[in-house]
PDB file of C-alpha atoms in Angstrom:
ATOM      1  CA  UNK A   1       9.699  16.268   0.729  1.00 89.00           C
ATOM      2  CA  UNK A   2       6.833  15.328   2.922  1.00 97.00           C
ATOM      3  CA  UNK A   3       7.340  12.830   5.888  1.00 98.00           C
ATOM      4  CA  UNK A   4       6.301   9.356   5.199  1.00 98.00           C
ATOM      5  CA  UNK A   5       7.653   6.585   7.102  1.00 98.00           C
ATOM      6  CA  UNK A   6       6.709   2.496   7.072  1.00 98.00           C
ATOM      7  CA  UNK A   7       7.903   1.038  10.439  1.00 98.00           C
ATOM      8  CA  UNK A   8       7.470  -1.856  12.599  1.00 98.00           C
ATOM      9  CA  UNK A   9       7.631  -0.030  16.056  1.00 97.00           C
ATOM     10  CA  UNK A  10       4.383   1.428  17.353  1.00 96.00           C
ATOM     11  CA  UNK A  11       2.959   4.863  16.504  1.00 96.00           C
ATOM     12  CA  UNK A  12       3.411   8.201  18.423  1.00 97.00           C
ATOM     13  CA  UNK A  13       0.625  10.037  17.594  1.00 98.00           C
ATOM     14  CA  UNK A  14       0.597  12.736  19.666  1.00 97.00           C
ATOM     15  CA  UNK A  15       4.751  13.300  18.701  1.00 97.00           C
ATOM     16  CA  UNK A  16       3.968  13.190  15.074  1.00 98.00           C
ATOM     17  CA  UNK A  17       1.187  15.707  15.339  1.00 98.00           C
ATOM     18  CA  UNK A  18       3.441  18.080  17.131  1.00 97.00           C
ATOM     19  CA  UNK A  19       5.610  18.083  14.716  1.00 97.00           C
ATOM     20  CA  UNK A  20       3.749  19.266  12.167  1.00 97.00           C
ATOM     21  CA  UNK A  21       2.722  22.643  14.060  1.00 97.00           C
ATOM     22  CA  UNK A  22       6.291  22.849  15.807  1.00 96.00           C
ATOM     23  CA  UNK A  23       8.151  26.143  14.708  1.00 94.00           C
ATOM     24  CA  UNK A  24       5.604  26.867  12.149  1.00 97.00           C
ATOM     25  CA  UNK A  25       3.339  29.735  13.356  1.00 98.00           C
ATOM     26  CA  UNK A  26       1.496  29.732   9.613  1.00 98.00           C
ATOM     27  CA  UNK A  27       0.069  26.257  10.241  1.00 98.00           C
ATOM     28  CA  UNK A  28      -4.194  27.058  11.779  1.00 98.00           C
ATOM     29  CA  UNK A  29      -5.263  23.909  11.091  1.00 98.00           C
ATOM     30  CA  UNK A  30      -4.074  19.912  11.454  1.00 98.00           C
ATOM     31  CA  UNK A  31      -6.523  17.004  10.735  1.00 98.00           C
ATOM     32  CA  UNK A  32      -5.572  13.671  11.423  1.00 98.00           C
ATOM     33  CA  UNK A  33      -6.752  10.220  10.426  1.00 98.00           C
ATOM     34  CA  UNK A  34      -5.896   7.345  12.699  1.00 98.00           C
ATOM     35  CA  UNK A  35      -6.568   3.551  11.267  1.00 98.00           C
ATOM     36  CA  UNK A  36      -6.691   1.330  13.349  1.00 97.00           C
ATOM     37  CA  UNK A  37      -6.887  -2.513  13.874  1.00 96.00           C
ATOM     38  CA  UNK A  38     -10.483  -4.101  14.902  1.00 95.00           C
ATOM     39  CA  UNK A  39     -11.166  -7.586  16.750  1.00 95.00           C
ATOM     40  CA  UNK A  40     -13.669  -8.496  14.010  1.00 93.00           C
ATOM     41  CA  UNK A  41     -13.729  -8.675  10.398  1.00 90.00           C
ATOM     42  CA  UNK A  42     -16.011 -10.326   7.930  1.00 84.00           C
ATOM     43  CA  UNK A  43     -17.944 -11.544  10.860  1.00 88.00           C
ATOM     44  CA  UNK A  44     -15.442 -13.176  12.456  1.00 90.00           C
ATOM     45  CA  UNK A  45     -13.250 -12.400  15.623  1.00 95.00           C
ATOM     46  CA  UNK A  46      -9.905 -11.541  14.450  1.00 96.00           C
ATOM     47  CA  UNK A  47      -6.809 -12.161  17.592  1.00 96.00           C
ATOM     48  CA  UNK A  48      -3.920 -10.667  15.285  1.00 97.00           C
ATOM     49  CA  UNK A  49      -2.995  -9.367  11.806  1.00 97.00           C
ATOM     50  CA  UNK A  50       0.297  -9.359  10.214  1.00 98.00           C
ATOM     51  CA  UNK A  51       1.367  -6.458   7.667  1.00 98.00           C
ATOM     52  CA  UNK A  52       3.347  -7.107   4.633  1.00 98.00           C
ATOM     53  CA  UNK A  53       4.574  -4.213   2.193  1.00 98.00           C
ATOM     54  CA  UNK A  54       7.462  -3.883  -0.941  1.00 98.00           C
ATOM     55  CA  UNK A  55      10.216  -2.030   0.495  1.00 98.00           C
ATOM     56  CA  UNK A  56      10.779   0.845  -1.532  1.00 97.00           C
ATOM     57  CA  UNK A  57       8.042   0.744  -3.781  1.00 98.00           C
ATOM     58  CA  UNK A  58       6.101   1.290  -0.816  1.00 98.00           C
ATOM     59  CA  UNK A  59       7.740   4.442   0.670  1.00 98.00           C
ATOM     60  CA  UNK A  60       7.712   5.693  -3.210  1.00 97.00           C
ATOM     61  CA  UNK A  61       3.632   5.143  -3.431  1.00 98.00           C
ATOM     62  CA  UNK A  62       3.412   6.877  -0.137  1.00 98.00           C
ATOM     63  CA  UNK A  63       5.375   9.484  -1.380  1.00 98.00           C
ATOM     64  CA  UNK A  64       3.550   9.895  -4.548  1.00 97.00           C
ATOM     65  CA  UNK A  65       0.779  10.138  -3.222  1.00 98.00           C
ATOM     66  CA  UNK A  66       1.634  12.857  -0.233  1.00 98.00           C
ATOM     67  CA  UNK A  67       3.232  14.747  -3.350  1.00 98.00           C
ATOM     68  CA  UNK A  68      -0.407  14.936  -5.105  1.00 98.00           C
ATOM     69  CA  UNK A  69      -2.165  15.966  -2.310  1.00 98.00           C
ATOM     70  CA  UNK A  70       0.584  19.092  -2.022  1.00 98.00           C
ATOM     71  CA  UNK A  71      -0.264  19.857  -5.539  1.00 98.00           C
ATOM     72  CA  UNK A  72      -4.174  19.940  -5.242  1.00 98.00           C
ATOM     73  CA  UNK A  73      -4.139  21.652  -2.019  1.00 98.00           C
ATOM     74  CA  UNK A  74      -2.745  24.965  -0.223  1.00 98.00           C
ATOM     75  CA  UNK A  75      -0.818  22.999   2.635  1.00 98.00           C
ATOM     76  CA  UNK A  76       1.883  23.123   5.009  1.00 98.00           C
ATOM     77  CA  UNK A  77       3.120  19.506   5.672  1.00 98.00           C
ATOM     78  CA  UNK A  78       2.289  16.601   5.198  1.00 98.00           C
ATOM     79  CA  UNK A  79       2.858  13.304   7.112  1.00 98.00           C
ATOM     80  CA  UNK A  80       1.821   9.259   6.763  1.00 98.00           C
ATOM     81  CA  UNK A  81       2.908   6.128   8.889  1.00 98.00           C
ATOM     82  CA  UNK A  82       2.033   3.174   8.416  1.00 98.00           C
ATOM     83  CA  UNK A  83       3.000  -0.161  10.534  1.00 98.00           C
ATOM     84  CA  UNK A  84       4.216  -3.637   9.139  1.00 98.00           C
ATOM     85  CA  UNK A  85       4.652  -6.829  11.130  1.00 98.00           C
ATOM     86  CA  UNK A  86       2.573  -8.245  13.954  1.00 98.00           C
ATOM     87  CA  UNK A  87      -0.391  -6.047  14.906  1.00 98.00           C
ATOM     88  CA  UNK A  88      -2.957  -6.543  17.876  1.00 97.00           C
ATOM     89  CA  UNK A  89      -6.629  -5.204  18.175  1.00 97.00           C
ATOM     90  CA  UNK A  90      -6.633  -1.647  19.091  1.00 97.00           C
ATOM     91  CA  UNK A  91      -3.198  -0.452  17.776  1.00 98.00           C
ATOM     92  CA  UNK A  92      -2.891   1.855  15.219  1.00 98.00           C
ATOM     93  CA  UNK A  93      -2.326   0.738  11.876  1.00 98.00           C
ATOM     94  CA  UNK A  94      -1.387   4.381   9.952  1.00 98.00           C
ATOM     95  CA  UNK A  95      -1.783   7.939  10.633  1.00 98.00           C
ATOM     96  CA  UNK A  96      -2.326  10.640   7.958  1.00 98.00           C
ATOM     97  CA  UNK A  97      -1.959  13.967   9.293  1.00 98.00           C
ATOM     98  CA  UNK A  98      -2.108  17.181   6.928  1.00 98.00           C
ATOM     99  CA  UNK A  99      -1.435  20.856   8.173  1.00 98.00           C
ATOM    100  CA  UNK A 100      -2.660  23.942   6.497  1.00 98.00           C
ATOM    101  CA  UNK A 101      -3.833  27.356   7.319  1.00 98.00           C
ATOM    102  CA  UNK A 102      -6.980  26.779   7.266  1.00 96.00           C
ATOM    103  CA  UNK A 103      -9.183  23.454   8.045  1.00 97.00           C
ATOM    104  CA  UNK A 104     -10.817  23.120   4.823  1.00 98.00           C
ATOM    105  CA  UNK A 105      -7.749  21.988   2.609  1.00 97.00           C
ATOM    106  CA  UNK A 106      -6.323  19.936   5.646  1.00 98.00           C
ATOM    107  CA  UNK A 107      -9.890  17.634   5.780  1.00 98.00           C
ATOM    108  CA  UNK A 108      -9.758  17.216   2.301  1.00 98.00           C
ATOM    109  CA  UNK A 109      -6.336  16.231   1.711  1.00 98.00           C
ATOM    110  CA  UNK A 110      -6.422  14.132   4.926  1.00 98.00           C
ATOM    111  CA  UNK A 111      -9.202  11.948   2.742  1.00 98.00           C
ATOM    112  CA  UNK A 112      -7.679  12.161  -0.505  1.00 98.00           C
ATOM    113  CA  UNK A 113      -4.044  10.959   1.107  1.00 98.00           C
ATOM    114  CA  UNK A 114      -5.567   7.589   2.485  1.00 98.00           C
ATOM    115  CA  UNK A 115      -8.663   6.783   0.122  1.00 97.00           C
ATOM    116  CA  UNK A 116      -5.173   6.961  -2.186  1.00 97.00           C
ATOM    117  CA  UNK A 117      -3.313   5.253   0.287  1.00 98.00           C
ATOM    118  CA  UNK A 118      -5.958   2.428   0.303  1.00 97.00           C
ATOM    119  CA  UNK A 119      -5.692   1.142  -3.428  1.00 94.00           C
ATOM    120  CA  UNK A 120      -2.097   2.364  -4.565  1.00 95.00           C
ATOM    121  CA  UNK A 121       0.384   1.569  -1.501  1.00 97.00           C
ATOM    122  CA  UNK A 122       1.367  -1.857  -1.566  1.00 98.00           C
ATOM    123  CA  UNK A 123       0.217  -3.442   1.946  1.00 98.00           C
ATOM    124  CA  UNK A 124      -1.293  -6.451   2.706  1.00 98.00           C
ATOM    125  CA  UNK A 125      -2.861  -7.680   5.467  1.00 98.00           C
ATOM    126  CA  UNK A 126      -3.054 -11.034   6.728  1.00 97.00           C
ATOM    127  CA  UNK A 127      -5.779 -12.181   9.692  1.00 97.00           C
ATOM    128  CA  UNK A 128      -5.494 -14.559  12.529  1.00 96.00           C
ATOM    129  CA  UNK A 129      -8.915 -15.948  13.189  1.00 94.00           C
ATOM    130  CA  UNK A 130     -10.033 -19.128  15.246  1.00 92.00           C
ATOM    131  CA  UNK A 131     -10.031 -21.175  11.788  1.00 92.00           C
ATOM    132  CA  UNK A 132      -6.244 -19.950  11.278  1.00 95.00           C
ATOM    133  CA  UNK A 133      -5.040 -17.357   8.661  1.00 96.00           C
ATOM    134  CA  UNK A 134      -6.599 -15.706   5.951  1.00 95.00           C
ATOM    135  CA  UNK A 135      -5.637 -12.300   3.654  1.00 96.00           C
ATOM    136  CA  UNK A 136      -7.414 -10.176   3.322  1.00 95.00           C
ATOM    137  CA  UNK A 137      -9.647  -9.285  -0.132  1.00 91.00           C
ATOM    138  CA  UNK A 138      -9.771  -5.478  -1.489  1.00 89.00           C
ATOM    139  CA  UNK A 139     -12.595  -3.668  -1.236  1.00 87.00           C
ATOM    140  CA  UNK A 140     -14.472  -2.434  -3.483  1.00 86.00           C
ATOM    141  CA  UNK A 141     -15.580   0.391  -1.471  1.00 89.00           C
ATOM    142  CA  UNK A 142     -11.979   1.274  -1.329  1.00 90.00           C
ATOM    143  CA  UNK A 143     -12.376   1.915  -5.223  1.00 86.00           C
ATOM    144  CA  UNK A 144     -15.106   3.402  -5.264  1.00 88.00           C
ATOM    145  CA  UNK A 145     -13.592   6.202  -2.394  1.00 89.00           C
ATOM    146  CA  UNK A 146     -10.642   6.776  -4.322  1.00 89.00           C
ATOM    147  CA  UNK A 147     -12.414   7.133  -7.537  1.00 89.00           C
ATOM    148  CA  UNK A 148     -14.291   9.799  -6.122  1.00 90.00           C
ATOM    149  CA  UNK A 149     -11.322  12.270  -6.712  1.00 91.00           C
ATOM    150  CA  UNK A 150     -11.009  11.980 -10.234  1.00 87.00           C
ATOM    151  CA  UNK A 151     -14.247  13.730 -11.186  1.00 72.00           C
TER     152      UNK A 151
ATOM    153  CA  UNK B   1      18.517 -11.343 -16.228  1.00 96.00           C
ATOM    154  CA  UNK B   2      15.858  -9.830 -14.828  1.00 98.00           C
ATOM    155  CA  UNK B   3      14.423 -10.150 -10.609  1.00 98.00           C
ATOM    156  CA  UNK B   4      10.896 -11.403 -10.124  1.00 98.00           C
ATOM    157  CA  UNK B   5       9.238 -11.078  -6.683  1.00 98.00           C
ATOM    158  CA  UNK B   6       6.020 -12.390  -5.300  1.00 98.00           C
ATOM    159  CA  UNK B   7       4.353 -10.902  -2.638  1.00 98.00           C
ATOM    160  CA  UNK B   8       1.686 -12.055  -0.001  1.00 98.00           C
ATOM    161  CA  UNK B   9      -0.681 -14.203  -1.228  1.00 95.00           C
ATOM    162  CA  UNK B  10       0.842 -14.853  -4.193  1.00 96.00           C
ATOM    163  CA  UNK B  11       3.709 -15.765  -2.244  1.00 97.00           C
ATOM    164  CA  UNK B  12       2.359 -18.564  -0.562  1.00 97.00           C
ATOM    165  CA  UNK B  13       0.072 -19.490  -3.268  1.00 95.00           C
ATOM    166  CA  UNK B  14       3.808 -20.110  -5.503  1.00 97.00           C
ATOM    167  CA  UNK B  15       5.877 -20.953  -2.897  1.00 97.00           C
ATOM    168  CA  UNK B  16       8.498 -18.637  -3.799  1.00 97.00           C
ATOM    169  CA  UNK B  17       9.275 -15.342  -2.559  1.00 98.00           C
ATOM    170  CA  UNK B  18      11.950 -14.450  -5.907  1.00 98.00           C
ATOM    171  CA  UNK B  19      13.643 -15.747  -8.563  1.00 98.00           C
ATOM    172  CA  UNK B  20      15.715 -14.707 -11.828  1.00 98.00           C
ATOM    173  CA  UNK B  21      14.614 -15.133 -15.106  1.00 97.00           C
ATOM    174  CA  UNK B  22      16.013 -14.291 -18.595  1.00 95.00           C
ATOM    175  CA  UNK B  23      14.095 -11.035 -19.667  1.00 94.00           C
ATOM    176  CA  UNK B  24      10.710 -10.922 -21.584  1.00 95.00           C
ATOM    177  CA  UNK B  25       9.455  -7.868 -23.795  1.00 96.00           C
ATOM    178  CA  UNK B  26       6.655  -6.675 -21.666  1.00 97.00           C
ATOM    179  CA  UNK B  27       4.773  -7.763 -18.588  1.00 97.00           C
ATOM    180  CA  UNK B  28       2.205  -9.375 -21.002  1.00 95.00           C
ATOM    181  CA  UNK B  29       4.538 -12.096 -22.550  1.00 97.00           C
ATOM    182  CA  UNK B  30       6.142 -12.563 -18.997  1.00 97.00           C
ATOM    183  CA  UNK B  31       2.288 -13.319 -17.616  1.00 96.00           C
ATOM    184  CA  UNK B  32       2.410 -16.205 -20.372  1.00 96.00           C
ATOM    185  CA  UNK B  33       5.484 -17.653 -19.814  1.00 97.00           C
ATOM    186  CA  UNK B  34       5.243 -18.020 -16.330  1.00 97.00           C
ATOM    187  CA  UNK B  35       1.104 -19.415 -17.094  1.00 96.00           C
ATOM    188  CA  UNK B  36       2.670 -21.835 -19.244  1.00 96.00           C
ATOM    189  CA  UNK B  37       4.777 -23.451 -15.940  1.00 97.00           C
ATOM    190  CA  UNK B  38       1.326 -25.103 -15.531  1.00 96.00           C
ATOM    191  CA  UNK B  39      -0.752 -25.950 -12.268  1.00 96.00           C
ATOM    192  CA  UNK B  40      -0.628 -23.818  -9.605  1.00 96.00           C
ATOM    193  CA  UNK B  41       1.138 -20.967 -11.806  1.00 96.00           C
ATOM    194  CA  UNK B  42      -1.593 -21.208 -14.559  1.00 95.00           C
ATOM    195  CA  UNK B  43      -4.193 -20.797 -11.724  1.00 93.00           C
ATOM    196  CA  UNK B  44      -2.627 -17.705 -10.685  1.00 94.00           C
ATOM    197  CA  UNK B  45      -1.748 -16.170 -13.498  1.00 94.00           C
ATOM    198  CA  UNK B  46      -4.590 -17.410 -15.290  1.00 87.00           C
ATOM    199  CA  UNK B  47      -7.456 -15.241 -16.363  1.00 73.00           C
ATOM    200  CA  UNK B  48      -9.418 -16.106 -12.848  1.00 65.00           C
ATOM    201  CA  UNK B  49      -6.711 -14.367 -10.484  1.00 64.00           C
ATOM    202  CA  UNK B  50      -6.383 -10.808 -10.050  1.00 87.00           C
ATOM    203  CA  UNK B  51      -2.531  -9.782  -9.847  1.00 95.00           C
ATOM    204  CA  UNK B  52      -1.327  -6.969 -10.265  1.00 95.00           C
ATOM    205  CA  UNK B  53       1.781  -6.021 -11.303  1.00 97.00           C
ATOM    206  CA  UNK B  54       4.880  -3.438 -10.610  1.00 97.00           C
ATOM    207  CA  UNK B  55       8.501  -3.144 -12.798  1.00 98.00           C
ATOM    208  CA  UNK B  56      11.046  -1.610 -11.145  1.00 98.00           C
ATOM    209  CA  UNK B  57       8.524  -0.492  -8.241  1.00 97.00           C
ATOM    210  CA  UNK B  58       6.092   1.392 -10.217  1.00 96.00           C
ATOM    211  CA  UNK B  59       2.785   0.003 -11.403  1.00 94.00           C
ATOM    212  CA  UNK B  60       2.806  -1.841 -14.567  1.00 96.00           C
ATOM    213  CA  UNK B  61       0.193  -2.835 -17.683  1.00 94.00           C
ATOM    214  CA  UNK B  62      -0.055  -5.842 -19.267  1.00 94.00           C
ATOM    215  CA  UNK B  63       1.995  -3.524 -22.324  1.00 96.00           C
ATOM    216  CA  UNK B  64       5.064  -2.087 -20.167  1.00 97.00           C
ATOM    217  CA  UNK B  65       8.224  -2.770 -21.366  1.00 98.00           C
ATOM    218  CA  UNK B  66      10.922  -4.844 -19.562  1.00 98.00           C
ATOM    219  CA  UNK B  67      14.498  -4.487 -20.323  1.00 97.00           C
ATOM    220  CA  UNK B  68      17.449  -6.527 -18.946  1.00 97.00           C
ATOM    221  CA  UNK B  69      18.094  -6.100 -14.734  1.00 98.00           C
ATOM    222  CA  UNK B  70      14.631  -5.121 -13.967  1.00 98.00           C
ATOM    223  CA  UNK B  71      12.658  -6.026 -10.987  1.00 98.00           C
ATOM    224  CA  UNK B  72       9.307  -6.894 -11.853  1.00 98.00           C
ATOM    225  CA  UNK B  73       7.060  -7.714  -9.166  1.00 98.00           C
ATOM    226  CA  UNK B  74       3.477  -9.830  -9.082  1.00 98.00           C
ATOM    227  CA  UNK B  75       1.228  -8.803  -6.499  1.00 97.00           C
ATOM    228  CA  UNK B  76      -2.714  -9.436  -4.895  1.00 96.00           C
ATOM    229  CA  UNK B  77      -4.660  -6.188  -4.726  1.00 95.00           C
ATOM    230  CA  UNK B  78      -3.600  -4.155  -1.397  1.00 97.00           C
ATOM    231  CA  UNK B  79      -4.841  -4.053   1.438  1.00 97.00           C
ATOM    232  CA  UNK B  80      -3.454  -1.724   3.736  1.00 96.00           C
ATOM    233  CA  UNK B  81      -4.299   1.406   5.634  1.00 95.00           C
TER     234      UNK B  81
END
C-alpha cells in the first residue's frame, strides 16, 4: 500500500521526501511535484481558498490512482498529500512524490499520479476574491492532460 | 433507505448537505426523481448542470445500479490538486 494521506495541517515536504529514500538503498531516483496555491486566478486576486473533499472516497481515488501508477511503472514508493480546509497564497496544496531506481519511471509516474489526481479525486476548491466567494470550474486542460495517458 | 450527499457547489446550490431517500433502480431514475422536486433541483439536475455522480464512493453512470443502504453521492466536477 502506497502512502496517501488528505489532511488539514500543513505539508512537510522535505520529511515526506525523506521518507521515501530512508532505509531503502535501491531507490536512485525521487521526483516530486509540489502544487501550490497562487494570489490570482481567472484574473482576479485571490486572498484565500477553502478545500472540500468526500472522506473516504477521496483517500480510495488517491489510492487508486497511486495503485495504477505502481502497475505501469518499475517503482519503489509512492506518496500523495493533499490539504483540505483554509489555504493561503503560497502554501502547498499537494505533493506527489514517486521513487524508483532510475529517474525516468519516477518523472513519468510523478505526471501520470496528479494529471490523474486532477480529474478523478474528489476536491473542490472554493476562492475568496474582493467580490466574495466563488468555486472553482474544471479545466479542460485538466482533461485533456489526463487523457494523454490512455493512448 | 438509501444516503444521498451533496457536495460543494451543489451543496449550496440545494441547501442540503444529506438526506435519506427510499431507494431507486439506478442513478438514472434517481436523477429524475429528484429533477422532478422542481426549481432549483430541476436546474441542477437538469440537462444544463454538469454533476457527477459516485454510489457507495466509486464513480457512477447514469445506468449503475442502486440497492437498499447505499450512499450515493452528487457532485460538481473536481477541482483539486
Amino acid at each position: 500500500m502506497y502512502y496517501v494521506k488528505v489532511q488539514r495541517e500543513s505539508l512537510d515536504i522535505p520529511s515526506h521526501l525523506a521518507e521515501l529514500w530512508n532505509d531503502n538503498p535501491r531507490v536512485g531516483a525521487v521526483v516530486s511535484f509540489v502544487g501550490l496555491m497562487r494570489d490570482i486566478n481567472a484574473g482576479e486576486q485571490v486572498t484565500a481558498m477553502t478545500l472540500e473533499h468526500y472522506p473516504g472516497m477521496t483517500e480510495k481515488a488517491l489510492q487508486r490512482i497511486v495503485d495504477e501508477a505502481g502497475k505501469r511503472w518499475d517503482l519503489e514508493d509512492i506518496r500523495v498529500v493533499h490539504r483540505v480546509g483554509e489555504l493561503q497564497p503560497t502554501d502547498p496544496i499537494v505533493l506527489v512524490a514517486v521513487a524508483s531506481s532510475h529517474r525516468g519511471e519516477a518523472f513519468r509516474a510523478c505526471e501520470f499520479v496528479i494529471d490523474y489526481l486532477k480529474t478523478q479525486a474528489p476536491f473542490w476548491k472554493k476562492e475568496r476574491t474582493a467580490d466574495g466567494e466563488r468555486w472553482v470550474e474544471a479545466r479542460h486542460s485538466d482533461h485533456n492532460a489526463e487523457a494523454r495517458w490512455k493512448a | 433507505m438509501i444516503r444521498l450527499r451533496y457536495f460543494a457547489h451543489l451543496r449550496e446550490q440545494l441547501g442540503i448537505g444529506s438526506e435519506e431517500l427510499e431507494a431507486a433502480a439506478n442513478v438514472d431514475e434517481l436523477i429524475g426523481r429528484l429533477r422532478a422536486r422542481g426549481g432549483k433541483w430541476a436546474e441542477a439536475f437538469g440537462s444544463e448542470g454538469q454533476v457527477l455522480a459516485a454510489v457507495n464512493q466509486e464513480m457512477a453512470t447514469p445506468r449503475t445500479p442502486i440497492r437498499d443502504g447505499d450512499e450515493v453521492a452528487f457532485f460538481p466536477p473536481v477541482t483539486g490538486g
